[in-house]
PDB file of C-alpha atoms and ligand atoms in Angstrom:
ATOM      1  CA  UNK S 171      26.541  86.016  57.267  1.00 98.00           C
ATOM      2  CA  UNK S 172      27.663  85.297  60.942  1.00 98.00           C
ATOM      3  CA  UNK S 173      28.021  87.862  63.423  1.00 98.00           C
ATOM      4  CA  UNK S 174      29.563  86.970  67.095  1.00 98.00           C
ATOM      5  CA  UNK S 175      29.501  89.834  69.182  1.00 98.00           C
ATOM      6  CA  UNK S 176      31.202  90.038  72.342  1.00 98.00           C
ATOM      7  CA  UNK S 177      30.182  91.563  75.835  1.00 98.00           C
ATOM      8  CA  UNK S 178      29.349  91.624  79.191  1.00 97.00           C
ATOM      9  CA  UNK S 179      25.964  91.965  78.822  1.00 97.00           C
ATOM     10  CA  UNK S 180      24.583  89.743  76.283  1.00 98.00           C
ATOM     11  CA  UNK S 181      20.920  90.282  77.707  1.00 98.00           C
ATOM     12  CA  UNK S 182      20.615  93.731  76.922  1.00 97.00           C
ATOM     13  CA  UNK S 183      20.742  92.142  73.181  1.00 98.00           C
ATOM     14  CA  UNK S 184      17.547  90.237  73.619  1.00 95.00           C
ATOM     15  CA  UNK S 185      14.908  92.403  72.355  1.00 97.00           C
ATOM     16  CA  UNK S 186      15.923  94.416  69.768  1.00 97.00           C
ATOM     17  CA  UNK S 187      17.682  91.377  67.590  1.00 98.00           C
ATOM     18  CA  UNK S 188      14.430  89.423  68.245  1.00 98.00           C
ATOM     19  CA  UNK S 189      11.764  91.156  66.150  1.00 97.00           C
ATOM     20  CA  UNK S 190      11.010  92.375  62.622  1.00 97.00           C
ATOM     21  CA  UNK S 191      13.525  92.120  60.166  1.00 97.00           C
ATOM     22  CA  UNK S 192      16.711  91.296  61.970  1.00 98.00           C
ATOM     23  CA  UNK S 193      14.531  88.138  63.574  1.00 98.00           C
ATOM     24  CA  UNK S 194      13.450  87.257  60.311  1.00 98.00           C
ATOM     25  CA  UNK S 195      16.931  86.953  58.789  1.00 98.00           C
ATOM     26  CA  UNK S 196      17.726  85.269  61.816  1.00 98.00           C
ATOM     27  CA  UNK S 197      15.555  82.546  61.472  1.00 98.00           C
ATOM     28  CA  UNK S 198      15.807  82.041  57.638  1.00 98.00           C
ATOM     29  CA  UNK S 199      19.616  81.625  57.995  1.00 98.00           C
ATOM     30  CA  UNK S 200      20.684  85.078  56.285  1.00 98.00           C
ATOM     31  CA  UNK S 201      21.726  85.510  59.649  1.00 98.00           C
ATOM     32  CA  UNK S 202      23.493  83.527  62.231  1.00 98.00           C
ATOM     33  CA  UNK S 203      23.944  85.605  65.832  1.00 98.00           C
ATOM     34  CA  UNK S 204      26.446  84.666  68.036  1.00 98.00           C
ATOM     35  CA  UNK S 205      25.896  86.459  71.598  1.00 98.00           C
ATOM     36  CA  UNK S 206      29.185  85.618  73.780  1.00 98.00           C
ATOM     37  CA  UNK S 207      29.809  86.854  77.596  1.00 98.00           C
ATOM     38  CA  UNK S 208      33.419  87.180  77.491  1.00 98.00           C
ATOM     39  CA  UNK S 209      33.085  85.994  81.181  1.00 98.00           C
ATOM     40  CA  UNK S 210      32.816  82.566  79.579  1.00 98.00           C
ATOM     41  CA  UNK S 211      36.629  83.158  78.704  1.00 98.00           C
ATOM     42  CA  UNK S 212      37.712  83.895  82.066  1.00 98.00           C
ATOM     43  CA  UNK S 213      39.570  80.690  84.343  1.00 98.00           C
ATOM     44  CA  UNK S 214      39.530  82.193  88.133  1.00 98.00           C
ATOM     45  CA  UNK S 215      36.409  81.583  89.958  1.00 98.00           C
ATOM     46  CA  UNK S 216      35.345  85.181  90.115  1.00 98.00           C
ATOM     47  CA  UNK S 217      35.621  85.388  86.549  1.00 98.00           C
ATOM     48  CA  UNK S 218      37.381  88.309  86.143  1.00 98.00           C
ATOM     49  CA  UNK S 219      37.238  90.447  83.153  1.00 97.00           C
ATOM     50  CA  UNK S 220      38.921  93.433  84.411  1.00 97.00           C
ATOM     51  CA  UNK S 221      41.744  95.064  86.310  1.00 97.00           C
ATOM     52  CA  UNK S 222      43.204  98.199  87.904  1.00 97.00           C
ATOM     53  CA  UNK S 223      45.122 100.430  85.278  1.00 97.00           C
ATOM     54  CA  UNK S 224      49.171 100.622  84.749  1.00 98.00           C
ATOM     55  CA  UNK S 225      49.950 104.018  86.238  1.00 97.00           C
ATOM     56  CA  UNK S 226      46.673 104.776  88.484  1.00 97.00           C
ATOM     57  CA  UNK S 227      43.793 106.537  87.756  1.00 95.00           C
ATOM     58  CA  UNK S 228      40.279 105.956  88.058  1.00 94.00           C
ATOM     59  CA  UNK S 229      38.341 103.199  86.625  1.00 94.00           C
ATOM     60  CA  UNK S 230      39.310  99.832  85.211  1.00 96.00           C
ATOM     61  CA  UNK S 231      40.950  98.466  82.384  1.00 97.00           C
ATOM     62  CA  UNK S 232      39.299  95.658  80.681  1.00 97.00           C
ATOM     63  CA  UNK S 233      42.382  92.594  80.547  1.00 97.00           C
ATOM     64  CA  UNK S 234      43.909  91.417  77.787  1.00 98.00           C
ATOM     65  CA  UNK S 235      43.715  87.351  78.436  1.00 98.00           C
ATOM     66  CA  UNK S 236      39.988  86.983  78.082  1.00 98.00           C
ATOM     67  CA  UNK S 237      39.885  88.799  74.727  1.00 98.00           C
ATOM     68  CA  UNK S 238      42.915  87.014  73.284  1.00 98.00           C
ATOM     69  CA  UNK S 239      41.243  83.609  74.457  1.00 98.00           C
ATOM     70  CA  UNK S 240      38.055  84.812  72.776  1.00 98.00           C
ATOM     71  CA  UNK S 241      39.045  86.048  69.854  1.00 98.00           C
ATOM     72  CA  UNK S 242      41.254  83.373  68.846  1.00 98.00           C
ATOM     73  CA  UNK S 243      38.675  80.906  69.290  1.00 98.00           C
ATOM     74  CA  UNK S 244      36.390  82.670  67.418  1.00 98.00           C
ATOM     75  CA  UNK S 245      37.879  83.968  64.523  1.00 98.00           C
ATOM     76  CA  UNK S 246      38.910  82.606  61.225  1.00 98.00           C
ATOM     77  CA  UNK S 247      40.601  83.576  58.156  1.00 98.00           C
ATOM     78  CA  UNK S 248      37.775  85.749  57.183  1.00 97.00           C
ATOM     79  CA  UNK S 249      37.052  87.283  60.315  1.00 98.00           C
ATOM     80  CA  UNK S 250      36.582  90.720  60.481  1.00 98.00           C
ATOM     81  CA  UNK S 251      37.629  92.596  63.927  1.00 98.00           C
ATOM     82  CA  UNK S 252      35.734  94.748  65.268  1.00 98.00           C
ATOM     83  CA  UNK S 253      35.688  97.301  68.420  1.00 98.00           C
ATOM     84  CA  UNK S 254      33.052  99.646  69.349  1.00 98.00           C
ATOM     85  CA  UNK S 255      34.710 102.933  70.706  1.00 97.00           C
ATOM     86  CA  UNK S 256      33.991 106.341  71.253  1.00 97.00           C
ATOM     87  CA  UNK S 257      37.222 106.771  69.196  1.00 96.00           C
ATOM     88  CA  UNK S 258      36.499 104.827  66.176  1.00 98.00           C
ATOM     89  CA  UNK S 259      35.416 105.524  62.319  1.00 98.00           C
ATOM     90  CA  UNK S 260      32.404 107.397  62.567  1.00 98.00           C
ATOM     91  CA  UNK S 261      29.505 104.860  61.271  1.00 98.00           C
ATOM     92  CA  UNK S 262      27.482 105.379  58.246  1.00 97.00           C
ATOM     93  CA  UNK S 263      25.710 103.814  55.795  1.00 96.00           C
ATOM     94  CA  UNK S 264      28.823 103.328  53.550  1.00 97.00           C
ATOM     95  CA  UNK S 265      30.547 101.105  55.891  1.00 98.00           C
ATOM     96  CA  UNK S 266      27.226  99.526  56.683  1.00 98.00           C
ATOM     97  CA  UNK S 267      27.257  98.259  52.973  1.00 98.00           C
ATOM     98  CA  UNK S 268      31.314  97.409  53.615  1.00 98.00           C
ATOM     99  CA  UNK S 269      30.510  95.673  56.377  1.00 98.00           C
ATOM    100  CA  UNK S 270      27.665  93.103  54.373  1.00 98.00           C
ATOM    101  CA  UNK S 271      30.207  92.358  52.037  1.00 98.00           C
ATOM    102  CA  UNK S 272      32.058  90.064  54.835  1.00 98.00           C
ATOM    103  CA  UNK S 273      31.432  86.781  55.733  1.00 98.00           C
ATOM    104  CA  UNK S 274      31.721  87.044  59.749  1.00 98.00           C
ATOM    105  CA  UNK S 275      32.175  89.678  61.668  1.00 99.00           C
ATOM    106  CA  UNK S 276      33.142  89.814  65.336  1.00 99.00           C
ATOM    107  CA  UNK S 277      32.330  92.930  67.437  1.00 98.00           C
ATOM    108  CA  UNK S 278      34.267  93.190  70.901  1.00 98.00           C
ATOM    109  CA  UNK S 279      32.010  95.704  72.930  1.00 98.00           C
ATOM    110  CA  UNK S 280      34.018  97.822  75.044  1.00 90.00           C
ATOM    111  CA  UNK S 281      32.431  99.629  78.362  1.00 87.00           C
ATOM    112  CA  UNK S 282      33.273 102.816  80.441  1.00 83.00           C
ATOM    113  CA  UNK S 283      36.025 101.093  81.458  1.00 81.00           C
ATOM    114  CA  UNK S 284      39.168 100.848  78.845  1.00 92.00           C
ATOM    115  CA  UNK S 285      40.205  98.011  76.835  1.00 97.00           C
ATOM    116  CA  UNK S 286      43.650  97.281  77.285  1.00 98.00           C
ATOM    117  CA  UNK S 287      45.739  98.693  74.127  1.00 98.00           C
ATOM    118  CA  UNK S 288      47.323  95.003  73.005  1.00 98.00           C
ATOM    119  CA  UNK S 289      43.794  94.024  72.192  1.00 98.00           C
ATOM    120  CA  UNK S 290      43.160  96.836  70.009  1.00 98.00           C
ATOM    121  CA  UNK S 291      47.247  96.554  68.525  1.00 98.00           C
ATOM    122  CA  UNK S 292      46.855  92.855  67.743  1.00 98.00           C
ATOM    123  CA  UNK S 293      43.178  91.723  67.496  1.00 98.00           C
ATOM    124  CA  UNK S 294      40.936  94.918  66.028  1.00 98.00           C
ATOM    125  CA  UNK S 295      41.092  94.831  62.077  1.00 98.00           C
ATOM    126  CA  UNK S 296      38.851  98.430  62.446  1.00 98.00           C
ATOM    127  CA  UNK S 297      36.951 100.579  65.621  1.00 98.00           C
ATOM    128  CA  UNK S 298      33.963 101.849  65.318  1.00 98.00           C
ATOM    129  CA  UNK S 299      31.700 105.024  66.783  1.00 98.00           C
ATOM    130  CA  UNK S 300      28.436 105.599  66.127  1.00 98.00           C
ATOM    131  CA  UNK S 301      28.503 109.025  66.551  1.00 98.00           C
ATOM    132  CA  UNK S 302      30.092 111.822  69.047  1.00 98.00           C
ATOM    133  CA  UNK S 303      28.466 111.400  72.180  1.00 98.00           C
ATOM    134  CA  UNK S 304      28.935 109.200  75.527  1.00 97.00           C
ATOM    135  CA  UNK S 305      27.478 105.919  75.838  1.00 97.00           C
ATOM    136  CA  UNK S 306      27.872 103.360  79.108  1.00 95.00           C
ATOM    137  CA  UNK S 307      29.242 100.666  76.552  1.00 97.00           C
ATOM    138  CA  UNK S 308      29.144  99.727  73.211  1.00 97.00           C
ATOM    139  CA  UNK S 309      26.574  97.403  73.281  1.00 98.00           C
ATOM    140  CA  UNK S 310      23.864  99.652  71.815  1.00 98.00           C
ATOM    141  CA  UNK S 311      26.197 100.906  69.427  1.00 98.00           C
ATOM    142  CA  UNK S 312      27.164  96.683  68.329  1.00 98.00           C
ATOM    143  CA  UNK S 313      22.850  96.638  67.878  1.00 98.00           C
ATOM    144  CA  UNK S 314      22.634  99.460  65.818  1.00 98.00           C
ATOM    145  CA  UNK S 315      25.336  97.815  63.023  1.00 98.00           C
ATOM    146  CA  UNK S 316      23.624  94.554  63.579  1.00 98.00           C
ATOM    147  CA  UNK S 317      20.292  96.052  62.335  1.00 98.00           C
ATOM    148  CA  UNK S 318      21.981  98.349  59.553  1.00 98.00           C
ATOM    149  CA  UNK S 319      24.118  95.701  58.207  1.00 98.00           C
ATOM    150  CA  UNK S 320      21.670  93.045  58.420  1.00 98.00           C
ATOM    151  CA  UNK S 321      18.536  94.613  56.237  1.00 97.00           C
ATOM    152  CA  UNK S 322      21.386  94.920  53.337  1.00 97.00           C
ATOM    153  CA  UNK S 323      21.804  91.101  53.145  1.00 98.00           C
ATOM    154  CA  UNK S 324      20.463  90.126  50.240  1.00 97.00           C
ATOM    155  CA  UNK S 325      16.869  88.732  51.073  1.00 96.00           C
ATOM    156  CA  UNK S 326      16.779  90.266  53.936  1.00 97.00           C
ATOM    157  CA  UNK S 327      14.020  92.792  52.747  1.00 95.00           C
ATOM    158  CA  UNK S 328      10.908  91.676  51.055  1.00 86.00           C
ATOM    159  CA  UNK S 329      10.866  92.638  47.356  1.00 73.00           C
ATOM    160  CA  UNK S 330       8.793  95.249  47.974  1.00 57.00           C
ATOM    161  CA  UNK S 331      10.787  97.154  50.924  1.00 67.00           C
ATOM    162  CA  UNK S 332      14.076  96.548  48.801  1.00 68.00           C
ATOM    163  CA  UNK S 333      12.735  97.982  45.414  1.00 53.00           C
ATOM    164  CA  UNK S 334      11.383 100.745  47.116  1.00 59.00           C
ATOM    165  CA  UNK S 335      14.864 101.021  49.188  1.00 60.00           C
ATOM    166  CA  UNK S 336      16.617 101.652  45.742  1.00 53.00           C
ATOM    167  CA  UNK S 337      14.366 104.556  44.762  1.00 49.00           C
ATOM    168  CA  UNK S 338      14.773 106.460  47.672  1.00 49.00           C
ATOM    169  CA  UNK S 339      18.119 105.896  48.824  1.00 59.00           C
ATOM    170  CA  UNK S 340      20.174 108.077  46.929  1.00 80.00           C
ATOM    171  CA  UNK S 341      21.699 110.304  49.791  1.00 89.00           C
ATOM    172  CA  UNK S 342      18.932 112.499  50.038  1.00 95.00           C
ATOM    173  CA  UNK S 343      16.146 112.595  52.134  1.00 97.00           C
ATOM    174  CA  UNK S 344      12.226 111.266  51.757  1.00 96.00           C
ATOM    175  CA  UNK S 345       9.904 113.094  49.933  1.00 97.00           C
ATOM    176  CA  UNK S 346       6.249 113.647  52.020  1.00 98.00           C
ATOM    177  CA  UNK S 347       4.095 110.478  52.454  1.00 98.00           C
ATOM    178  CA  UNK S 348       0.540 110.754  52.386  1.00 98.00           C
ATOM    179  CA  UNK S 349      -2.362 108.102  53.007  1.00 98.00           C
ATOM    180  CA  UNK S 350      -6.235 108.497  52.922  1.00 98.00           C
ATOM    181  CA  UNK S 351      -7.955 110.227  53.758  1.00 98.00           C
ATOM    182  CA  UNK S 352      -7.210 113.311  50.547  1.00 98.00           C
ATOM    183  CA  UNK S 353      -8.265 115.929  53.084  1.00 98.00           C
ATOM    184  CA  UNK S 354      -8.158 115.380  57.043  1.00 98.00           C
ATOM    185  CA  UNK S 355      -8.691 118.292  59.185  1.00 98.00           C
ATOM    186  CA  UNK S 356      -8.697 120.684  56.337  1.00 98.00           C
ATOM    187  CA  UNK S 357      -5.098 119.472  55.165  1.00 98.00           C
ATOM    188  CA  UNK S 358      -4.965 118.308  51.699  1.00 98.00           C
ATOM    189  CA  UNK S 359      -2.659 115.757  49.901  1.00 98.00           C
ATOM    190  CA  UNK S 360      -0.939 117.653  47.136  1.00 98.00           C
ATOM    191  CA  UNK S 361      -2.774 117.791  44.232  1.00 98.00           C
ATOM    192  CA  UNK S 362       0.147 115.690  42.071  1.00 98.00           C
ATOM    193  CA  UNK S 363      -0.517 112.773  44.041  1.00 98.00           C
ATOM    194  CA  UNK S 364      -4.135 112.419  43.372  1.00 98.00           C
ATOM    195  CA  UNK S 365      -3.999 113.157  39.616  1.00 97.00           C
ATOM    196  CA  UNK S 366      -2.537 109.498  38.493  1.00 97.00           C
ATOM    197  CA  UNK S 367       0.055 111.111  36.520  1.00 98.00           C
ATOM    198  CA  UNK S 368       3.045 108.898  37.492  1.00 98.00           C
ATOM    199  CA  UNK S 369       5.560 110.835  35.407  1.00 98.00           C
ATOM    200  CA  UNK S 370       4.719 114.183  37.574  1.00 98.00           C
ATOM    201  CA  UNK S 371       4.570 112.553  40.682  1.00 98.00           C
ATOM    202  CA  UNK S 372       7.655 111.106  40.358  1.00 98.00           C
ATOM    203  CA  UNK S 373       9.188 114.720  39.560  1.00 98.00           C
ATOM    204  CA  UNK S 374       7.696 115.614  42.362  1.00 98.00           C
ATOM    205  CA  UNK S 375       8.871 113.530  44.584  1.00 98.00           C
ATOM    206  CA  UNK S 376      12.284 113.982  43.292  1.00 97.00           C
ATOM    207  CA  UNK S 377      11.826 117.687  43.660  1.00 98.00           C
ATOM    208  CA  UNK S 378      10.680 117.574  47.372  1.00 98.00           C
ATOM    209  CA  UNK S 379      13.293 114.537  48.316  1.00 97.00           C
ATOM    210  CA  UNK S 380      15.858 117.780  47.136  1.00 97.00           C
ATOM    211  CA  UNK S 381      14.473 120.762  48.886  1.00 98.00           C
ATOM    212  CA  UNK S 382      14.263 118.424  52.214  1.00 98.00           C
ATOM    213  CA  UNK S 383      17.338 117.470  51.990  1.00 97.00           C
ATOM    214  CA  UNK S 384      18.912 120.903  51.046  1.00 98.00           C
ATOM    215  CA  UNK S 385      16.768 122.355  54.228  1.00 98.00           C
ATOM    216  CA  UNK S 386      17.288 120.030  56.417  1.00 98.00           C
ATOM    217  CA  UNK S 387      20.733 118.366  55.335  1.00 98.00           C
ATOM    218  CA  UNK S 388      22.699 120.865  53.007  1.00 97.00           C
ATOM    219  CA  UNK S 389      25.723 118.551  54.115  1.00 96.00           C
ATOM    220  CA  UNK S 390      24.283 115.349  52.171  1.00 96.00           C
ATOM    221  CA  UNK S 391      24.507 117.294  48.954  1.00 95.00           C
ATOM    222  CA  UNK S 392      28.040 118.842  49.232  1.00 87.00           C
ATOM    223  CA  UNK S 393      29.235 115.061  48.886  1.00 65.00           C
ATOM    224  CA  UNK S 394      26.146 113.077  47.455  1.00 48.00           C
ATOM    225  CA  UNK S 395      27.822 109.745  47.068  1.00 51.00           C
ATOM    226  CA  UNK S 396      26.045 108.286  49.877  1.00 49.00           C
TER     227      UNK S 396
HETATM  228  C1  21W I1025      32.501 105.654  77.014  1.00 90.09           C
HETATM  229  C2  21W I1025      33.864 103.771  76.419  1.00 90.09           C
HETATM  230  C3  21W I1025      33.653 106.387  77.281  1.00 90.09           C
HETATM  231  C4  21W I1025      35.011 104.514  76.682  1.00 90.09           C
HETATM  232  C5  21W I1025      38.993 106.251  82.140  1.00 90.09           C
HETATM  233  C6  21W I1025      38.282 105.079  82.381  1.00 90.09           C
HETATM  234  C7  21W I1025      31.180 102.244  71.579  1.00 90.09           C
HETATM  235  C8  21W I1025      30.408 104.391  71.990  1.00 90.09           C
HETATM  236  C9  21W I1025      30.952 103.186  72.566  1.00 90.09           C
HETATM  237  C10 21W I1025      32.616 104.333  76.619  1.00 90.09           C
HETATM  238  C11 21W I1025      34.913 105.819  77.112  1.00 90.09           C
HETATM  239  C12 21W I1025      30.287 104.296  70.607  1.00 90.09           C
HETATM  240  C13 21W I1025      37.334 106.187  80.830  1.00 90.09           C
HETATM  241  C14 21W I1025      29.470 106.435  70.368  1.00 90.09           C
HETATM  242  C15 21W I1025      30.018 105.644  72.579  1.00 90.09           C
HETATM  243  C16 21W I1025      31.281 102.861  73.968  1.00 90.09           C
HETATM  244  C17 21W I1025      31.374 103.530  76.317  1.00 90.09           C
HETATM  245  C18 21W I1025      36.157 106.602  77.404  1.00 90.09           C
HETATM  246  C19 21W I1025      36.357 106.543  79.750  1.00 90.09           C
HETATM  247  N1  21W I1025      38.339 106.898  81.165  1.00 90.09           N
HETATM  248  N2  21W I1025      29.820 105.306  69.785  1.00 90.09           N
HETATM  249  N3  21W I1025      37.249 105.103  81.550  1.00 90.09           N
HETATM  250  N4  21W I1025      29.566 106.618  71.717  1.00 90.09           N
HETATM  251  N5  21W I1025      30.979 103.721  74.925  1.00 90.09           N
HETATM  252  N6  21W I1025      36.854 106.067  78.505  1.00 90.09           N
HETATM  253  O1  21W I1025      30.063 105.873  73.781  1.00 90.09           O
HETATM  254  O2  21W I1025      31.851 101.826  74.248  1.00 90.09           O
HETATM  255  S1  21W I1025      30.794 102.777  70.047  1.00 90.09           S
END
């Protein structure tokens, strides 16, 4: 899969694409990211990305001709546009799993400032949030996909991570982990997970993964199709 994403800071994306899985499927080819300053789309020697808004108020607008130049070179006719906005589809890991079925995506990072609308109108096949609070720009938002679309690549995983993944992921919640030592401190592993019966643990586990979930997030089991 390719993913170009587009911003005005490209170095705050050094870091957390270069380690653990997401660097891995980087450097096996699973995946090829495509960091672009939309600066390098701008002509005028101040390379201007921005204007004042139609109409006044505060704050900037970013302009239209960069992003049209960008896009257009970028994109072809299985691109999948997308913006990161406060006002998109809220993210989850549904559209995460939408999202690996494409073959290249492009995400335009908006800031503080505003995108002007004809972008959104004629470029954006979707926006996205990733959830309802206030961020300076969407570049931490565009990382966040990155890493939740990328670990559902195929490969991507080792076998043991994604077998494990398809146990647990059913929309609910982990059940407890425990490690050596049996008792530390005077806490003690459940009993179930010492006896080697592998039918009652699993039970177990089940049981706990619901009574989490229904404490902690009664909202994942009114629609468990997650
Ligand atoms: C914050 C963009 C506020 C736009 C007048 C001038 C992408 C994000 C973002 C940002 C506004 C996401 C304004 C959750 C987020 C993002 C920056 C509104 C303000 N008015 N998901 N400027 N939260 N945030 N415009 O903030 O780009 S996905």
């Amino acid at each position: 899969m390719r993913i170009d994403v587009l911003t005005l800071f490209p170095e705050m994306f050094t870091g957390p694409l270069d380690v653990s899985i997401v660097q891995r499927a980087r450097t096996s080819g699973l995946l090829d990211l495509r960091l672009i300053n939309l600066r390098d789309y701008t002509h005028d020697r101040h390379k201007t990305v921005d204007d004042r808004p139609f109409g006044g108020g505060p704050g900037m607008v970013l302009k239209p001709e960069p992003l049209f130049e960008a896009v257009e070179a970028l994109r072809g006719d299985t691109t999948r546009v997308l913006m990161m906005s406060p006002a998109g589809r809220k993210f989850d890991q549904a559209l995460a799993r939408e999202l690996a079925g494409h073959a290249h995506l492009l995400m335009i990072c908006g800031s503080y400032e505003g995108v002007d609308e004809r972008v959104r109108e004629s470029l954006v096949h979707e926006e996205i949030s990733i959830g309802d609070f206030v961020l300076t720009n969407g570049g931490l938002p565009a990382m966040m996909v990155i890493d939740a679309v990328t670990r559902l690549l195929p490969g991507a995983l080792g076998d043991d991570a994604s077998s494990q993944d398809e146990s647990f992921s059913h929309g609910l919640l982990e059940y407890p982990h425990y490690t050596r030592p049996a008792e530390f401190r005077g806490m003690k592993v459940p009993e179930v997970l010492l006896s080697g019966h592998h039918a009652e643990i699993v039970k177990w586990r089940r049981e706990q993964a619901l009574l989490r979930t229904a404490a902690k997030r009664p909202d994942l089991l009114e629609i468990n199709k997650k």
